[in-house]
GROMACS .gro file of C-alpha atoms in nm:
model
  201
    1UNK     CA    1  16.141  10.702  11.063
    2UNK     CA    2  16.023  10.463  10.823
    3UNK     CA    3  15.658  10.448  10.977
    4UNK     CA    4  15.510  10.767  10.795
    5UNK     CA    5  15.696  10.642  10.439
    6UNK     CA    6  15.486  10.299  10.528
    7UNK     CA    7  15.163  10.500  10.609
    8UNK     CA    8  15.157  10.696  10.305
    9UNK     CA    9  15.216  10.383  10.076
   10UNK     CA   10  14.910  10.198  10.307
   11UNK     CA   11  14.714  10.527  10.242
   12UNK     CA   12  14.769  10.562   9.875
   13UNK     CA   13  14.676  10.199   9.844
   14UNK     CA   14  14.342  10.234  10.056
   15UNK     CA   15  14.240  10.561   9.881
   16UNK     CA   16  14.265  10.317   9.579
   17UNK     CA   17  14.083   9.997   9.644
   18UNK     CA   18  13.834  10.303   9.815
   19UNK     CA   19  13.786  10.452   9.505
   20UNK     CA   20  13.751  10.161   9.296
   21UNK     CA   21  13.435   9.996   9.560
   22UNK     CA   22  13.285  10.341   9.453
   23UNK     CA   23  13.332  10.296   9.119
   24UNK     CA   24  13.168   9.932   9.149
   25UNK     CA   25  12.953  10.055   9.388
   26UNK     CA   26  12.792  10.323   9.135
   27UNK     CA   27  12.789  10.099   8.812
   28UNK     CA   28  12.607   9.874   9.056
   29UNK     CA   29  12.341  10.134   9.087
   30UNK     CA   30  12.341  10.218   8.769
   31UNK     CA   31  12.271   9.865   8.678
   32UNK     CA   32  11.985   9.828   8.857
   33UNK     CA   33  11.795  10.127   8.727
   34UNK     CA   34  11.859   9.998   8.377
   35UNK     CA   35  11.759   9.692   8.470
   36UNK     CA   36  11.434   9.810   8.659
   37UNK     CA   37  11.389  10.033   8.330
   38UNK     CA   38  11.370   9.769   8.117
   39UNK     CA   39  11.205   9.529   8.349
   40UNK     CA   40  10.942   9.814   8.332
   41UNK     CA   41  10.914   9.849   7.947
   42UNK     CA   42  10.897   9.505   7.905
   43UNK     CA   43  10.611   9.466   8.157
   44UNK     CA   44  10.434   9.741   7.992
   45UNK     CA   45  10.509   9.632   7.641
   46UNK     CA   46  10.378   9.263   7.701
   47UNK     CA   47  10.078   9.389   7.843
   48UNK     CA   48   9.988   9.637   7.570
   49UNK     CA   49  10.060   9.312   7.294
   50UNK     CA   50   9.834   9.083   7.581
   51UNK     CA   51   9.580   9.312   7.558
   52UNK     CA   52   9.571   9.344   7.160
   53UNK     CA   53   9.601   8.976   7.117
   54UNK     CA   54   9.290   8.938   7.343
   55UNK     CA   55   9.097   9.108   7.158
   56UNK     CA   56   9.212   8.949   6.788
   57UNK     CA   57   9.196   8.621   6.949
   58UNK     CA   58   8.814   8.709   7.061
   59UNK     CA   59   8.789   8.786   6.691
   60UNK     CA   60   8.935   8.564   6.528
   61UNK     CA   61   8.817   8.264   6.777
   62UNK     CA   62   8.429   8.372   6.623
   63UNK     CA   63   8.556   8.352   6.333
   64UNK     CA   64   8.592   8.005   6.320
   65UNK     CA   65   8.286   7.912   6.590
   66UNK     CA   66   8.035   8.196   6.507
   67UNK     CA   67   7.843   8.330   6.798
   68UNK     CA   68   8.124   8.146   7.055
   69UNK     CA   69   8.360   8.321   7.274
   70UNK     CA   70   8.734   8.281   7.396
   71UNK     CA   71   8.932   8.478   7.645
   72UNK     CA   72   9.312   8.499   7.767
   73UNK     CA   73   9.310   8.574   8.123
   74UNK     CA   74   9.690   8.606   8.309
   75UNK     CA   75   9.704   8.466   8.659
   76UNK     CA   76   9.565   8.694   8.884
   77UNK     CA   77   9.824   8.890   9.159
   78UNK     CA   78  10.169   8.787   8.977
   79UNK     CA   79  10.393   8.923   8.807
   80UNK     CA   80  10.262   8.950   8.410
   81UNK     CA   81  10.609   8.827   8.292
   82UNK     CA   82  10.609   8.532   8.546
   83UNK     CA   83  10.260   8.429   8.538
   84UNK     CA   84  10.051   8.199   8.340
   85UNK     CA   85   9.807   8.263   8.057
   86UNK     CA   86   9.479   8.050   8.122
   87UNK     CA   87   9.289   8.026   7.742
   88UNK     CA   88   8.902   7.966   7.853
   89UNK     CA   89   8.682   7.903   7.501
   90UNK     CA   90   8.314   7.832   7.432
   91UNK     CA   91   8.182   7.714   7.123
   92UNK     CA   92   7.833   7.794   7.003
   93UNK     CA   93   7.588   7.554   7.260
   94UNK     CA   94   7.875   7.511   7.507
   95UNK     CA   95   7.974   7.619   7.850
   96UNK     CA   96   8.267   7.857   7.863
   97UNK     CA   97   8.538   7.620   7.955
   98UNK     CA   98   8.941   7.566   8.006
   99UNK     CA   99   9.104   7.473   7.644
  100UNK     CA  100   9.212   7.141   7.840
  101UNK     CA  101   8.794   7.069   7.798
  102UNK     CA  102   8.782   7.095   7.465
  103UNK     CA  103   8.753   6.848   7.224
  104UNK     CA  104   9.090   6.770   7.006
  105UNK     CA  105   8.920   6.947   6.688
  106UNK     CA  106   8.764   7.232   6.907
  107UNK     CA  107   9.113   7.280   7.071
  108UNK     CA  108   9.330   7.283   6.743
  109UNK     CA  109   9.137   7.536   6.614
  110UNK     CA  110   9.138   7.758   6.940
  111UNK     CA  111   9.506   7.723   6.900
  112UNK     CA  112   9.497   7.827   6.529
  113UNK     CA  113   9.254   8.119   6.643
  114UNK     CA  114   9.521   8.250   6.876
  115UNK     CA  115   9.811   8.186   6.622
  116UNK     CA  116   9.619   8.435   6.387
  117UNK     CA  117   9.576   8.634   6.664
  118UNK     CA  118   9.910   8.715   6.753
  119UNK     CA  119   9.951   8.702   6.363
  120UNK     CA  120   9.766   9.030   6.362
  121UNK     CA  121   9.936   9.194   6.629
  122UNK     CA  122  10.273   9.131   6.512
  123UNK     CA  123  10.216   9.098   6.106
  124UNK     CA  124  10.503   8.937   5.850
  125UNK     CA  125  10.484   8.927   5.447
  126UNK     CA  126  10.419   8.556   5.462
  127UNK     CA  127  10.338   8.283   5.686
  128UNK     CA  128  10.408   7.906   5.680
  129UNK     CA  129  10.184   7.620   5.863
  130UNK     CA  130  10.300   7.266   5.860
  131UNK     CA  131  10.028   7.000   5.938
  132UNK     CA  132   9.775   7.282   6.154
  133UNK     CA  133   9.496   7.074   6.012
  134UNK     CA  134   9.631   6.744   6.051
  135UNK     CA  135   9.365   6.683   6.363
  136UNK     CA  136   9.054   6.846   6.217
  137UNK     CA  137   8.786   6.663   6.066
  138UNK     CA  138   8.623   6.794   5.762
  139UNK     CA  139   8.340   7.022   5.868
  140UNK     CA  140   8.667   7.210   6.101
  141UNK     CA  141   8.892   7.186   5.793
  142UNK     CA  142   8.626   7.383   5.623
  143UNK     CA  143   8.626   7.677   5.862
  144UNK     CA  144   8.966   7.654   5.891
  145UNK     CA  145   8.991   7.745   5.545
  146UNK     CA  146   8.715   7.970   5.491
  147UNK     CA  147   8.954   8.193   5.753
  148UNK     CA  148   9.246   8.125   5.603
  149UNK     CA  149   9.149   8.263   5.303
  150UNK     CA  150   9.035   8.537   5.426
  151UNK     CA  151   9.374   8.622   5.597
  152UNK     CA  152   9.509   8.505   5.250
  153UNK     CA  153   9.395   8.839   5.097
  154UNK     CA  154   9.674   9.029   5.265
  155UNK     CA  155   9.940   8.795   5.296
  156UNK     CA  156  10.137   8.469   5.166
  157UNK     CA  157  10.061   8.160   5.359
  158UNK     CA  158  10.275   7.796   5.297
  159UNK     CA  159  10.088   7.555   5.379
  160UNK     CA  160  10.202   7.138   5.410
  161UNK     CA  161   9.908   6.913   5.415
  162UNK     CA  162   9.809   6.591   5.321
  163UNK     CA  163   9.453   6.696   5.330
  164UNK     CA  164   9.200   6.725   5.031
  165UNK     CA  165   8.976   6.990   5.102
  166UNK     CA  166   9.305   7.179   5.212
  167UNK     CA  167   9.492   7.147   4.883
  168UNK     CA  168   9.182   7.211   4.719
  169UNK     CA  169   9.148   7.559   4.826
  170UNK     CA  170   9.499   7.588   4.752
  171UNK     CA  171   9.591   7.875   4.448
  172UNK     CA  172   9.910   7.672   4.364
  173UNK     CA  173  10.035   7.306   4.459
  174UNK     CA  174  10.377   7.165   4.507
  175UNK     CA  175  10.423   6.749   4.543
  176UNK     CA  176  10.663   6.511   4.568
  177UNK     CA  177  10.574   6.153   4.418
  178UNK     CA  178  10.810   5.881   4.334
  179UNK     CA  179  10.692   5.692   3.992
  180UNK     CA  180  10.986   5.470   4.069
  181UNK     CA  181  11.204   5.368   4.322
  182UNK     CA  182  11.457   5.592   4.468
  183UNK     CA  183  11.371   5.852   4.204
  184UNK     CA  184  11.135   6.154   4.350
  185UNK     CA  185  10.943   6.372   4.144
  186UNK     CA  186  10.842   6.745   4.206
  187UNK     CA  187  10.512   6.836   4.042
  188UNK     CA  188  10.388   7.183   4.092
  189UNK     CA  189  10.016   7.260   3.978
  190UNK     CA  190   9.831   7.623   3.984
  191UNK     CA  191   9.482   7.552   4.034
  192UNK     CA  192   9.236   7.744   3.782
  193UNK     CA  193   9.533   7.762   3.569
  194UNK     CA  194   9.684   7.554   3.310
  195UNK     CA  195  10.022   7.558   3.423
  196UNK     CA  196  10.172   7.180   3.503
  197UNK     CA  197  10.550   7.170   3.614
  198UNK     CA  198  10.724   6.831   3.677
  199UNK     CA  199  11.107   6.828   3.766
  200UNK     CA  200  11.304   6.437   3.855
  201UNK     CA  201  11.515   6.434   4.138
   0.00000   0.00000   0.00000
């Protein structure tokens, strides 16, 4: 007599656990849509910014070596999030070549090329560069700020350098010297101005 008490407990329990594998079973589904979804967008939206950064980095690349050329090229037949980005670059009187090819002054500046270039795609009010043309020699310094002033003209770039022809394109600089020892001294200067600040620290 107790059997069919025992069955309809079993029951009630399996109708249960039955229900709840559906439940998981769905919100597994549903999971992987969104996640296919946004696997999608994000493809799509990486390619789109790939494909505008190209172009200012073809730009902005002849910019700084007029009448050369640079390209971005993703590895061909994988997936655009999973592959790699090969940078080729040619220099006025060169070969097109692999960045790896370059020499160190012709690569930093192909890397500052493509920092501007995704600097254009995805703007901000100001921008700050430690050191970028710590491995340039002076005729590359030169072009490297003849750009950067250009770009200067619609935004705010902070720039550390220890270089002269750097600081002297500078509108306003801020050192630290120490006169004596242990004591460091800010000294701010506006160039083409007259204003000279000096605080101790």
């Amino acid at each position: 007599l107790g059997v069919l008490d025992e069955y309809a407990e079993q029951k009630e329990r399996l109708d249960f656990l039955v229900q709840h594998r559906d439940d998981l079973l769905s919100a597994a589904e549903d999971l992987k849509t969104t996640l296919n979804r946004i696997d999608r967008v994000a493809r799509q939206i990486f390619i789109d910014s790939f494909t505008q950064i190209n172009e200012k980095f073809k730009t902005t690349f002849a910019s700084f070596f007029p009448g050369g050329e640079a390209n971005l090229q993703l590895a061909p037949e994988m997936d655009p999030l999973e592959a790699d980005i090969e940078i080729t670059a040619r220099p006025r009187g060169k070969r097109l070549q692999s960045i790896s090819l370059l020499s160190g002054g012709e690569r930093a500046l192909t890397a500052i090329s493509l920092l501007f270039a995704i600097y254009q795609v995805k703007p901000s009010p100001f921008c700050i560069l430690d050191e970028v043309d710590a491995p340039l020699d002076d005729a590359n310094v030169e072009r490297f700020v003849r750009v950067l002033k250009e770009f200067a003209k619609g935004t705010q770039f902070i720039m550390v350098t220890h270089n002269k022809i750097s600081m002297g394109a500078a509108d306003t600089l801020h050192g630290v010297t120490m006169p004596e020892e242990g004591v460091s001294q800010l000294v701010s200067v506006r160039i083409g101005g007259q204003e000279v600040e000096e605080a101790a620290g």
